[in-house]
């Protein structure tokens, strides 16, 4: 049985644990320091030595703050796109003391799981999301930090049983909030972040194409409220005559998670 645990989510740090089997799993991003990651893994009864790989979505600090120390300490291989690897090496986050590999758009067999990267639109070197598949063929997708849902993203998520998807902000809260104009403009752009409405619009399509479990993630602390993100998604489902706990299961990733979400049964 695969397990999905968003360890932390938001502008202060992001990391998702995907347990592919009882003894093998991986992290998507390590956006908090090693001590906190260790604590969260322990609280969720996840054995650190089960982590066989680290996938990095992009080089922004809230996704890579802890990867340098964590990967070196536990000898875990880092995987990312060519642009992301180049940026991480330039910043000194990845050094010759780390084991790493560039991922192309093709599927990669890690031994314990199949990983298929897909490109996302964000103001970084070469952002990616990931589809992780276990031996039984079921899959989990992690897709955050994207300004809009491209055809490539839509196609990649299609058929995934469980999807972690960005629902970053409420547009009106952002427009009327404390952020300076340039930052509001960046977030609302096609290389910014996905709004509640844009996320919600996608969700019925995913459910119609095989998705059962949805985790709303990367919520803004200033420009969103968990219940607002959730209700926006539910309204979209309601318009499409879909019922929670019947057609789909809906979760909101907390800033810090203290409980494993066992999503795939």
Short mmCIF file of C-alpha atoms in Angstrom, two decimals:
data_model
loop_
_atom_site.label_atom_id
_atom_site.label_comp_id
_atom_site.label_asym_id
_atom_site.label_seq_id
_atom_site.Cartn_x
_atom_site.Cartn_y
_atom_site.Cartn_z
CA UNK A 1 0.00 0.00 0.00
CA UNK A 2 1.38 3.41 -0.95
CA UNK A 3 1.31 6.21 1.61
CA UNK A 4 1.31 9.93 1.09
CA UNK A 5 2.40 12.37 3.77
CA UNK A 6 2.80 16.12 3.13
CA UNK A 7 5.34 16.77 5.88
CA UNK A 8 5.17 20.54 5.43
CA UNK A 9 3.49 22.85 2.96
CA UNK A 10 3.57 26.57 2.23
CA UNK A 11 5.97 29.46 1.80
CA UNK A 12 7.94 28.48 4.92
CA UNK A 13 8.83 25.05 3.59
CA UNK A 14 7.63 22.15 1.46
CA UNK A 15 8.29 18.41 1.60
CA UNK A 16 6.15 15.41 0.67
CA UNK A 17 6.88 11.81 1.62
CA UNK A 18 5.66 9.14 -0.78
CA UNK A 19 5.85 5.65 0.63
CA UNK A 20 5.94 3.24 -2.30
CA UNK A 21 6.15 0.08 -0.20
CA UNK A 22 6.64 -0.89 3.44
CA UNK A 23 10.39 -0.39 3.19
CA UNK A 24 10.90 2.05 0.32
CA UNK A 25 9.85 5.63 -0.31
CA UNK A 26 11.09 9.04 -1.38
CA UNK A 27 10.85 12.71 -0.60
CA UNK A 28 9.68 15.34 -3.03
CA UNK A 29 11.58 18.47 -1.92
CA UNK A 30 13.29 19.14 1.40
CA UNK A 31 12.27 22.70 2.23
CA UNK A 32 12.99 22.69 5.97
CA UNK A 33 16.13 21.88 7.92
CA UNK A 34 17.31 18.36 8.66
CA UNK A 35 16.40 18.44 12.35
CA UNK A 36 12.78 19.35 11.57
CA UNK A 37 12.52 16.79 8.77
CA UNK A 38 13.84 14.10 11.10
CA UNK A 39 11.32 15.13 13.76
CA UNK A 40 8.38 15.06 11.34
CA UNK A 41 9.38 11.70 9.89
CA UNK A 42 9.64 10.29 13.40
CA UNK A 43 6.25 11.73 14.42
CA UNK A 44 4.71 10.04 11.40
CA UNK A 45 6.43 6.70 12.09
CA UNK A 46 8.44 6.93 8.86
CA UNK A 47 11.85 5.26 8.97
CA UNK A 48 14.40 7.67 7.48
CA UNK A 49 16.30 4.71 6.04
CA UNK A 50 13.25 3.90 3.89
CA UNK A 51 13.93 7.08 1.90
CA UNK A 52 15.74 5.91 -1.21
CA UNK A 53 15.64 9.11 -3.28
CA UNK A 54 14.97 12.84 -3.18
CA UNK A 55 13.15 14.52 -6.04
CA UNK A 56 13.50 18.31 -6.31
CA UNK A 57 10.81 20.32 -8.10
CA UNK A 58 12.82 23.56 -8.38
CA UNK A 59 15.52 25.58 -6.68
CA UNK A 60 13.48 28.07 -4.59
CA UNK A 61 14.52 28.05 -0.95
CA UNK A 62 11.17 26.86 0.44
CA UNK A 63 11.74 23.63 -1.50
CA UNK A 64 15.48 23.05 -0.98
CA UNK A 65 16.46 24.65 2.35
CA UNK A 66 17.35 21.31 3.94
CA UNK A 67 18.43 19.16 1.03
CA UNK A 68 22.17 19.88 1.20
CA UNK A 69 22.60 18.59 4.74
CA UNK A 70 19.89 15.93 4.71
CA UNK A 71 21.01 14.24 1.49
CA UNK A 72 24.65 14.23 2.56
CA UNK A 73 23.93 12.97 6.08
CA UNK A 74 21.92 9.98 4.89
CA UNK A 75 23.64 9.39 1.55
CA UNK A 76 20.46 9.81 -0.48
CA UNK A 77 20.63 10.46 -4.21
CA UNK A 78 19.09 13.67 -5.55
CA UNK A 79 17.12 13.78 -8.80
CA UNK A 80 15.96 16.90 -10.66
CA UNK A 81 15.74 18.51 -14.08
CA UNK A 82 18.89 19.74 -15.79
CA UNK A 83 18.01 23.38 -15.12
CA UNK A 84 17.34 22.72 -11.45
CA UNK A 85 20.53 20.68 -10.96
CA UNK A 86 22.56 23.45 -12.64
CA UNK A 87 21.00 26.10 -10.40
CA UNK A 88 21.53 24.03 -7.25
CA UNK A 89 25.18 23.48 -8.14
CA UNK A 90 25.69 27.19 -8.83
CA UNK A 91 24.21 28.00 -5.42
CA UNK A 92 26.41 25.40 -3.69
CA UNK A 93 23.40 23.39 -2.50
CA UNK A 94 24.57 20.38 -4.49
CA UNK A 95 28.31 19.73 -4.38
CA UNK A 96 30.67 16.97 -5.48
CA UNK A 97 29.97 15.32 -2.13
CA UNK A 98 26.39 14.62 -3.23
CA UNK A 99 25.16 11.88 -5.51
CA UNK A 100 22.77 13.33 -8.07
CA UNK A 101 21.25 12.62 -11.45
CA UNK A 102 19.57 14.76 -14.10
CA UNK A 103 16.08 13.63 -15.05
CA UNK A 104 14.75 14.10 -18.56
CA UNK A 105 11.09 14.05 -19.50
CA UNK A 106 11.29 10.28 -19.86
CA UNK A 107 10.23 7.83 -17.18
CA UNK A 108 13.00 6.78 -14.81
CA UNK A 109 13.14 3.43 -13.04
CA UNK A 110 14.56 3.93 -9.54
CA UNK A 111 14.40 0.23 -8.73
CA UNK A 112 11.64 0.55 -6.15
CA UNK A 113 9.48 2.98 -8.16
CA UNK A 114 8.95 4.54 -11.57
CA UNK A 115 9.27 8.33 -11.70
CA UNK A 116 7.99 10.46 -14.56
CA UNK A 117 8.80 14.19 -14.43
CA UNK A 118 6.74 16.81 -16.22
CA UNK A 119 7.49 20.49 -16.70
CA UNK A 120 5.62 23.26 -14.89
CA UNK A 121 5.36 26.99 -15.54
CA UNK A 122 7.08 28.88 -12.71
CA UNK A 123 9.72 31.59 -12.40
CA UNK A 124 12.60 29.21 -11.79
CA UNK A 125 15.26 27.51 -13.88
CA UNK A 126 13.26 24.46 -15.00
CA UNK A 127 10.46 23.51 -12.65
CA UNK A 128 8.98 20.02 -12.64
CA UNK A 129 6.24 18.00 -11.07
CA UNK A 130 6.45 14.25 -10.61
CA UNK A 131 4.34 11.16 -11.10
CA UNK A 132 5.51 8.30 -8.88
CA UNK A 133 4.24 4.78 -9.62
CA UNK A 134 4.56 1.63 -7.55
CA UNK A 135 4.78 -2.00 -8.62
CA UNK A 136 1.00 -2.31 -8.66
CA UNK A 137 0.78 0.42 -11.29
CA UNK A 138 -1.05 2.94 -9.11
CA UNK A 139 0.46 6.41 -9.01
CA UNK A 140 0.82 9.59 -6.98
CA UNK A 141 1.46 13.00 -8.55
CA UNK A 142 3.03 16.01 -6.83
CA UNK A 143 2.45 19.28 -8.65
CA UNK A 144 3.05 22.61 -6.91
CA UNK A 145 4.34 26.05 -7.90
CA UNK A 146 2.77 26.57 -11.29
CA UNK A 147 1.29 29.71 -12.76
CA UNK A 148 -1.25 27.85 -14.86
CA UNK A 149 -2.30 24.33 -15.81
CA UNK A 150 -0.62 23.56 -19.11
CA UNK A 151 -1.64 20.73 -21.41
CA UNK A 152 1.48 18.86 -20.30
CA UNK A 153 0.50 19.16 -16.64
CA UNK A 154 -3.08 18.10 -17.36
CA UNK A 155 -1.92 15.07 -19.30
CA UNK A 156 0.60 14.08 -16.63
CA UNK A 157 -1.94 14.20 -13.80
CA UNK A 158 -4.59 12.34 -15.80
CA UNK A 159 -5.03 8.83 -14.41
CA UNK A 160 -3.12 9.37 -11.16
CA UNK A 161 -5.05 7.91 -8.25
CA UNK A 162 -3.71 10.53 -5.82
CA UNK A 163 -2.71 14.10 -6.65
CA UNK A 164 -0.99 16.77 -4.52
CA UNK A 165 -1.91 20.01 -6.30
CA UNK A 166 -1.24 23.66 -5.57
CA UNK A 167 -4.14 25.83 -4.37
CA UNK A 168 -2.05 28.82 -3.40
CA UNK A 169 -4.26 31.86 -3.11
CA UNK A 170 -7.68 33.43 -3.29
CA UNK A 171 -7.46 36.10 -5.99
CA UNK A 172 -9.51 38.71 -4.07
CA UNK A 173 -7.55 38.16 -0.87
CA UNK A 174 -4.31 38.60 -2.82
CA UNK A 175 -5.49 41.71 -4.67
CA UNK A 176 -6.67 43.35 -1.43
CA UNK A 177 -3.85 42.03 0.75
CA UNK A 178 -0.59 43.50 2.06
CA UNK A 179 1.76 42.34 -0.70
CA UNK A 180 3.43 45.02 -2.87
CA UNK A 181 2.13 45.39 -6.42
CA UNK A 182 5.10 43.71 -8.09
CA UNK A 183 4.68 40.60 -5.93
CA UNK A 184 0.93 40.42 -6.56
CA UNK A 185 1.62 40.69 -10.27
CA UNK A 186 4.21 37.89 -10.10
CA UNK A 187 1.90 35.53 -8.20
CA UNK A 188 -0.98 36.14 -10.61
CA UNK A 189 1.18 35.65 -13.71
CA UNK A 190 1.60 32.48 -15.77
CA UNK A 191 4.90 31.84 -13.98
CA UNK A 192 3.50 32.49 -10.51
CA UNK A 193 1.19 30.36 -8.39
CA UNK A 194 -2.10 28.56 -8.97
CA UNK A 195 -5.19 30.18 -7.48
CA UNK A 196 -8.00 28.37 -5.67
CA UNK A 197 -10.27 28.92 -8.66
CA UNK A 198 -7.80 27.62 -11.23
CA UNK A 199 -7.06 24.58 -9.10
CA UNK A 200 -10.76 23.90 -8.50
CA UNK A 201 -11.52 24.12 -12.20
CA UNK A 202 -9.09 21.25 -12.88
CA UNK A 203 -10.28 18.87 -10.18
CA UNK A 204 -13.49 17.43 -11.73
CA UNK A 205 -11.52 16.59 -14.88
CA UNK A 206 -9.00 14.65 -12.77
CA UNK A 207 -11.72 12.74 -10.93
CA UNK A 208 -13.42 11.91 -14.23
CA UNK A 209 -10.09 10.45 -15.36
CA UNK A 210 -9.29 8.23 -12.41
CA UNK A 211 -8.18 10.45 -9.51
CA UNK A 212 -9.66 9.47 -6.16
CA UNK A 213 -7.58 11.40 -3.61
CA UNK A 214 -6.72 15.10 -3.79
CA UNK A 215 -4.46 17.08 -1.46
CA UNK A 216 -4.60 20.87 -1.80
CA UNK A 217 -1.13 22.22 -1.06
CA UNK A 218 1.19 25.23 -0.93
CA UNK A 219 -1.51 27.49 0.55
CA UNK A 220 -0.44 31.08 1.13
CA UNK A 221 -0.47 32.19 4.75
CA UNK A 222 -1.40 35.76 3.81
CA UNK A 223 -3.68 35.22 0.83
CA UNK A 224 -5.62 32.06 1.58
CA UNK A 225 -7.51 30.17 4.26
CA UNK A 226 -7.59 26.36 4.32
CA UNK A 227 -11.37 26.21 4.54
CA UNK A 228 -11.71 28.69 1.67
CA UNK A 229 -9.48 26.57 -0.56
CA UNK A 230 -11.46 23.51 0.40
CA UNK A 231 -14.87 25.11 -0.19
CA UNK A 232 -13.77 26.47 -3.57
CA UNK A 233 -12.82 22.94 -4.60
CA UNK A 234 -16.06 21.48 -3.23
CA UNK A 235 -18.15 24.04 -5.12
CA UNK A 236 -16.47 23.01 -8.36
CA UNK A 237 -17.23 19.36 -7.62
CA UNK A 238 -20.83 20.20 -6.71
CA UNK A 239 -21.34 21.92 -10.07
CA UNK A 240 -20.24 18.68 -11.68
CA UNK A 241 -22.52 16.50 -9.52
CA UNK A 242 -19.63 14.89 -7.66
CA UNK A 243 -19.84 13.95 -3.98
CA UNK A 244 -17.07 13.96 -1.41
CA UNK A 245 -16.22 10.55 0.11
CA UNK A 246 -18.08 8.93 -2.77
CA UNK A 247 -16.46 10.16 -5.96
CA UNK A 248 -13.36 11.65 -4.34
CA UNK A 249 -11.54 12.28 -1.06
CA UNK A 250 -10.33 15.83 -0.37
CA UNK A 251 -7.55 16.91 2.01
CA UNK A 252 -5.76 20.19 2.71
CA UNK A 253 -2.04 19.87 3.41
CA UNK A 254 -1.24 21.57 6.73
CA UNK A 255 1.73 23.86 7.27
CA UNK A 256 3.24 21.14 9.46
CA UNK A 257 1.81 17.64 9.30
CA UNK A 258 1.58 15.38 12.31
CA UNK A 259 -0.30 12.48 10.73
CA UNK A 260 0.29 10.26 7.71
CA UNK A 261 -2.40 10.44 5.07
CA UNK A 262 -2.67 6.86 3.84
CA UNK A 263 -4.31 7.57 0.54
CA UNK A 264 -3.93 4.56 -1.69
CA UNK A 265 -5.80 1.44 -0.66
#
